PDB file of C-alpha atoms in Angstrom:
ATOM      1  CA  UNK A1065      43.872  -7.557 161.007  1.00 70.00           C
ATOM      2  CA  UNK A1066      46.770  -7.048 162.459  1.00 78.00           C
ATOM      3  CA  UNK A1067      48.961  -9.527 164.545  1.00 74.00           C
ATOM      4  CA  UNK A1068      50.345  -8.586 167.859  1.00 78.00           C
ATOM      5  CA  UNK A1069      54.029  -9.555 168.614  1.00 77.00           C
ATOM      6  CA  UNK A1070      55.079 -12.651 170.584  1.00 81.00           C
ATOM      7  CA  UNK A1071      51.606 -14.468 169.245  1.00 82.00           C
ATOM      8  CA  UNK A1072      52.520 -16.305 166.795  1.00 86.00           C
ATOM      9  CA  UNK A1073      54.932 -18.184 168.409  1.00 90.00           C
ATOM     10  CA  UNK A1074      53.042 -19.826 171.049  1.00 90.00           C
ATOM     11  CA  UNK A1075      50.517 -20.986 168.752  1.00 89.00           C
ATOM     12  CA  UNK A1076      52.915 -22.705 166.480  1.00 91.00           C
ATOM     13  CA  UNK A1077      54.393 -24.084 169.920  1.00 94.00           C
ATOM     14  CA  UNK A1078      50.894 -24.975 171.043  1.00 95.00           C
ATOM     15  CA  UNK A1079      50.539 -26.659 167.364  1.00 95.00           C
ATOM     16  CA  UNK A1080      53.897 -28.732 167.134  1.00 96.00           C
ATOM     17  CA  UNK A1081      53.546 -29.843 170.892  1.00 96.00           C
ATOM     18  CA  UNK A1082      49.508 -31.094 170.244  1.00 97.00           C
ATOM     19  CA  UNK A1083      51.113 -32.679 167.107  1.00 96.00           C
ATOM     20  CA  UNK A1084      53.571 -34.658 168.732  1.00 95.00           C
ATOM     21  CA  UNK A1085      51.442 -35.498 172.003  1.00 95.00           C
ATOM     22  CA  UNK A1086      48.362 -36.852 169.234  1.00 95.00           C
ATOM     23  CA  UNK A1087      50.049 -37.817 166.489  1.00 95.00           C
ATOM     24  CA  UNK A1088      53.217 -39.572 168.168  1.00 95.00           C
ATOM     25  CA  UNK A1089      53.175 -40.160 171.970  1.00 95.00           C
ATOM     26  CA  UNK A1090      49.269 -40.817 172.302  1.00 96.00           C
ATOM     27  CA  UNK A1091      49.141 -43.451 169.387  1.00 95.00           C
ATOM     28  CA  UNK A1092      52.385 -45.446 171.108  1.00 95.00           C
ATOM     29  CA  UNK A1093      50.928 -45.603 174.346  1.00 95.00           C
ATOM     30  CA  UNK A1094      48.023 -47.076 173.271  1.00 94.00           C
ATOM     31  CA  UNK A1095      49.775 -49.405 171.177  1.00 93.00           C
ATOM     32  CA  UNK A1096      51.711 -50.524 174.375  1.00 94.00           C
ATOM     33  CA  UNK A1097      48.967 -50.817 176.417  1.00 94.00           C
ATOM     34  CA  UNK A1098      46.998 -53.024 173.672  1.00 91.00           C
ATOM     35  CA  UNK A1099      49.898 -55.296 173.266  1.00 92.00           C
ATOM     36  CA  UNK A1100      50.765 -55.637 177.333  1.00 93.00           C
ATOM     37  CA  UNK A1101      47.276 -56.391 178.320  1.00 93.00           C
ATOM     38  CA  UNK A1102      45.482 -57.816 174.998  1.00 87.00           C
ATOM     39  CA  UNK A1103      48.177 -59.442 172.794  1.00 86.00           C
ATOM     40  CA  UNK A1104      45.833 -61.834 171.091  1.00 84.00           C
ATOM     41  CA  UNK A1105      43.183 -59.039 170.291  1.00 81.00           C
ATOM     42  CA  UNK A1106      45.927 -56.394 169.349  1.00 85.00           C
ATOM     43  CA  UNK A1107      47.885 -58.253 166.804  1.00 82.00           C
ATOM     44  CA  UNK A1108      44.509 -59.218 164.998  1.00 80.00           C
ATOM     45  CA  UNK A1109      42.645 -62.136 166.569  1.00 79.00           C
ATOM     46  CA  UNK A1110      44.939 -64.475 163.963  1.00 82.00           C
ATOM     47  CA  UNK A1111      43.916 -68.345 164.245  1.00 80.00           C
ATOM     48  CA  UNK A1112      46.183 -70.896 163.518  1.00 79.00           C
ATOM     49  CA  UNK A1113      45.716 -74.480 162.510  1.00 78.00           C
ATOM     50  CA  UNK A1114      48.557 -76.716 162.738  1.00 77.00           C
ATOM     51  CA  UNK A1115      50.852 -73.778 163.490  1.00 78.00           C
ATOM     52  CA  UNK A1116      49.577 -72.130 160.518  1.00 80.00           C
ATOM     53  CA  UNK A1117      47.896 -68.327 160.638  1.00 79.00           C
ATOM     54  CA  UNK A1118      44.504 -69.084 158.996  1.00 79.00           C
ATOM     55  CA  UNK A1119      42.858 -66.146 159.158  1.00 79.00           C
ATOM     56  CA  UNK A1120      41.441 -63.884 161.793  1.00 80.00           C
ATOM     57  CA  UNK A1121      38.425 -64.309 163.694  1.00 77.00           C
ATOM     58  CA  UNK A1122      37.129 -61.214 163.275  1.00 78.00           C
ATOM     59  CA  UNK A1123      36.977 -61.125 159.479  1.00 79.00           C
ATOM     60  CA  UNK A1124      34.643 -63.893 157.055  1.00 75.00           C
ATOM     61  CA  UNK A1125      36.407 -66.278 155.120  1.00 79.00           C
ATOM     62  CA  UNK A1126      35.906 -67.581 151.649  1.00 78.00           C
ATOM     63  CA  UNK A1127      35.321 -71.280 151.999  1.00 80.00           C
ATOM     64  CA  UNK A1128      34.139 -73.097 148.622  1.00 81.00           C
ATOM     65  CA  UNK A1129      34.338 -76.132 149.407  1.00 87.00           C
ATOM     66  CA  UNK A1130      30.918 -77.852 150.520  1.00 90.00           C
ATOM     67  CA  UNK A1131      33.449 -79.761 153.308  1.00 91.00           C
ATOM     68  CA  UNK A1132      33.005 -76.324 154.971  1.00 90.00           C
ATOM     69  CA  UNK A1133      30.421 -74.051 156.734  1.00 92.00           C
ATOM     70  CA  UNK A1134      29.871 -70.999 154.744  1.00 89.00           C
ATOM     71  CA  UNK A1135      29.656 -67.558 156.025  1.00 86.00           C
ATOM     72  CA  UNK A1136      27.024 -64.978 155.119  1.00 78.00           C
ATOM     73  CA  UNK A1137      27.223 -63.306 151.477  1.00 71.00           C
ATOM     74  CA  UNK A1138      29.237 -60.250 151.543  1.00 61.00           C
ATOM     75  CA  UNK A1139      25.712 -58.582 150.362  1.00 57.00           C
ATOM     76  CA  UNK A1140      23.883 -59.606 153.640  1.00 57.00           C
ATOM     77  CA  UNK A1141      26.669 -57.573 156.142  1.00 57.00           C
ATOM     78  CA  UNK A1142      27.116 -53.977 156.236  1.00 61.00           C
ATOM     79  CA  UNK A1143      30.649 -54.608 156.176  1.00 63.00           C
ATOM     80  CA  UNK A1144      30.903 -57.122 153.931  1.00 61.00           C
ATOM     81  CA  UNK A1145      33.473 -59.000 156.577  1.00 65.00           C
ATOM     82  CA  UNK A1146      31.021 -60.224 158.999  1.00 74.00           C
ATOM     83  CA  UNK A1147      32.607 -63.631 160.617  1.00 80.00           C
ATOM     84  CA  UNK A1148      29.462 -64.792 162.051  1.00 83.00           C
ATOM     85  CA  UNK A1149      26.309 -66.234 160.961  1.00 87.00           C
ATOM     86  CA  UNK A1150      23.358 -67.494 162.844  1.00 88.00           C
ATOM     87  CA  UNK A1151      22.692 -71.025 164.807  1.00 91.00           C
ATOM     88  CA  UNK A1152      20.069 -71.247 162.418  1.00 93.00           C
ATOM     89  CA  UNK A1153      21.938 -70.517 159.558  1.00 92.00           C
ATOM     90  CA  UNK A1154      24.912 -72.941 160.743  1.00 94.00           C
ATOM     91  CA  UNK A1155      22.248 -75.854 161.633  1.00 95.00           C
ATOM     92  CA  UNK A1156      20.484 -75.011 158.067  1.00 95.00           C
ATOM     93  CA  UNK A1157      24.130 -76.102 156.576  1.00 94.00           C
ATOM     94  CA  UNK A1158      24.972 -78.956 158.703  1.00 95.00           C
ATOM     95  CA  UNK A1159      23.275 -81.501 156.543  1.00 95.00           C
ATOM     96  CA  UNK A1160      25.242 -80.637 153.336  1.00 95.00           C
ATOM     97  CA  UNK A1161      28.779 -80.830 155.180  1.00 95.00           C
ATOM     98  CA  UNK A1162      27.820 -83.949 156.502  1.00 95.00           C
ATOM     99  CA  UNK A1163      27.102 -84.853 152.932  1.00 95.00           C
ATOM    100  CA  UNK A1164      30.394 -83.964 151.598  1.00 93.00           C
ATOM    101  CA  UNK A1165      31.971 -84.974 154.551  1.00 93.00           C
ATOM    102  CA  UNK A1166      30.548 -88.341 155.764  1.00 93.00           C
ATOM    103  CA  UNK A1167      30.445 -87.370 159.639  1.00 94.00           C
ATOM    104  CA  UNK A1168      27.051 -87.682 160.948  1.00 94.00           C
ATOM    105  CA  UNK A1169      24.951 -84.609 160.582  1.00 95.00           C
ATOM    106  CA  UNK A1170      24.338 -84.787 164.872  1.00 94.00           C
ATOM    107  CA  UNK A1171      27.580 -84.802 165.699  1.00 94.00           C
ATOM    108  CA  UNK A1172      27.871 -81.610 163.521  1.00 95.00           C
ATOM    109  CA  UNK A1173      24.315 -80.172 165.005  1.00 95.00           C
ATOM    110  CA  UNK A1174      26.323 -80.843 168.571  1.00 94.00           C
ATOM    111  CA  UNK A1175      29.789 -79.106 167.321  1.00 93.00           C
ATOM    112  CA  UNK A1176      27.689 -75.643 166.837  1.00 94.00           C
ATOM    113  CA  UNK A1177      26.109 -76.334 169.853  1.00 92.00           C
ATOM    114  CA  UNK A1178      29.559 -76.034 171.673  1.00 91.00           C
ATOM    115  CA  UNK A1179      30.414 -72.918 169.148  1.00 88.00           C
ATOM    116  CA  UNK A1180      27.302 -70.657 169.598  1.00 86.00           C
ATOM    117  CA  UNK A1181      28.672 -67.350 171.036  1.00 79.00           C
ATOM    118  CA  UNK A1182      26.401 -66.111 173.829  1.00 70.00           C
ATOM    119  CA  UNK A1183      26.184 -62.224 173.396  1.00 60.00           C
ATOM    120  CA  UNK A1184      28.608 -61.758 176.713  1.00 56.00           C
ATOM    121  CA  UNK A1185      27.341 -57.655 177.211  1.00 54.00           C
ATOM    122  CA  UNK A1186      24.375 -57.063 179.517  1.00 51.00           C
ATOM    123  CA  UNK A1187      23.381 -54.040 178.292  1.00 50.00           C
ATOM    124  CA  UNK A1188      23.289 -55.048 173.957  1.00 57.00           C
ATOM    125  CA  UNK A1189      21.434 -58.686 174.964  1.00 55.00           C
ATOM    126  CA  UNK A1190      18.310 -57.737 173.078  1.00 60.00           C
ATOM    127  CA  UNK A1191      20.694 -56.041 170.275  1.00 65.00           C
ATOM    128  CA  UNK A1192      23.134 -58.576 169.807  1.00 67.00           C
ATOM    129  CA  UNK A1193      21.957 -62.102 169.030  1.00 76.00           C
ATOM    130  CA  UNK A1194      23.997 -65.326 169.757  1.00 83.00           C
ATOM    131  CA  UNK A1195      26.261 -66.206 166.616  1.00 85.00           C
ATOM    132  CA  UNK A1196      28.687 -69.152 165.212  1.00 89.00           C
ATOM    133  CA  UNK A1197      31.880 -67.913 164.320  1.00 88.00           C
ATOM    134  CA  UNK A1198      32.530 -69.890 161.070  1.00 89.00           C
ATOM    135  CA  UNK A1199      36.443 -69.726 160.944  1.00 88.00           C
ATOM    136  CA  UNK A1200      36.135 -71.270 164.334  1.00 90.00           C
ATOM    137  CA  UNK A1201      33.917 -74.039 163.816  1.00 92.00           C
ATOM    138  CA  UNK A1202      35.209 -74.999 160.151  1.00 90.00           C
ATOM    139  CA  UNK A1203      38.516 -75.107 162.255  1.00 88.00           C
ATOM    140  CA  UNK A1204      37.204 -77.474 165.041  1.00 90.00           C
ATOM    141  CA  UNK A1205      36.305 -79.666 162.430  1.00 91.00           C
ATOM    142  CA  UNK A1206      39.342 -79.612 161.039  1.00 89.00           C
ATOM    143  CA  UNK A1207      41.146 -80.637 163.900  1.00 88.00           C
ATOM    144  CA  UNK A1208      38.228 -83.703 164.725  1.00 89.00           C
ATOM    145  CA  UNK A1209      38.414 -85.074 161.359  1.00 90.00           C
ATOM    146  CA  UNK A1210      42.276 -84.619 159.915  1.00 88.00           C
ATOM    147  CA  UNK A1211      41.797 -87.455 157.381  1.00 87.00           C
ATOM    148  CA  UNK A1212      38.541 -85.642 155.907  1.00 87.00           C
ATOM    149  CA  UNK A1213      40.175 -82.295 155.671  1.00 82.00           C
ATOM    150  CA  UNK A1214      43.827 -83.530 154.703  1.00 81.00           C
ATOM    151  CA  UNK A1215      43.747 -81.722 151.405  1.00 76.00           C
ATOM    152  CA  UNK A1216      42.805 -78.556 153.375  1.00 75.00           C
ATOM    153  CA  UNK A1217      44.912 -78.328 156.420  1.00 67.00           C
ATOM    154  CA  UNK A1218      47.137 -75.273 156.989  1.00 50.00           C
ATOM    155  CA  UNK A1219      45.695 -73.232 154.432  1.00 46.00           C
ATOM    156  CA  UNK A1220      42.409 -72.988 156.052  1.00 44.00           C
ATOM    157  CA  UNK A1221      40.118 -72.102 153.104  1.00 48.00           C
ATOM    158  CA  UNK A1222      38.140 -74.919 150.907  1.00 46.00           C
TER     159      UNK A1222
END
């Protein structure tokens, strides 16, 4: 086969310029764009409690204490980082954190009331199921009950 003169060159132009407009000016816009009009959702969805980055919302967190709601077992996700579990699941817990905890089981029942997730896209309602994010709520009561979670506060895990 042979090559023709003057080919080769625009293709390697054609190359370097698709490298450079994909690899480098594509990937920065998009980062600019995600941190002017999402900031919160760009730089990870990071909670803090007490001024303290305790994890991000969109990722499970290891609680062992029985102070806390649990997430789902890392088995039980296809990722294994699934933040959310259930109202079920949450109101199955409720009676041993208020156990460990000494706050009355329906005030807890009423906190994942207030932190059940309604599935906010029309067209995955049947798909997506209303959830508790557990961060969130073990966060809330946090924040309610300082004296029962002193030993935890600011590093968010149990």
């Amino acid at each position: 086969m042979e090559i023709k003169p003057g080919t080769l060159k625009p293709a390697i132009r054609v190359v370097v310029l698709m490298l450079v407009v994909t690899g480098i000016a594509y990937p920065l816009a998009l980062v600019a764009i995600g941190q002017s009009a999402l900031p919160f959702q760009s730089n990870g969805s990071i909670l803090e409690l007490n001024g303290k980055e305790v994890g991000s919302r969109l990722v499970a967190q290891e609680f062992s204490s029985p102070k806390f709601f649990h997430p789902r077992p890392a088995v039980e996700t296809a990722s294994g980082v699934d933040p959310h579990i259930t109202p079920d699941d949450a109101y199955s817990q409720a009676k041993g954190v208020s156990q460990a905890t000494g706050i009355p089981e329906n005030y807890l029942v009423t906190m994942i009331d207030l932190n059940i997730e309604r599935n906010r896209s029309a067209n995955l309602v049947a798909f997506a199921p209303d959830h508790v994010n557990v961060l969130e709520l073990n966060i809330e009561l946090a924040r309610q009950y300082p004296d029962t979670y002193a030993e935890f506060l600011g590093t968010g895990q149990g």
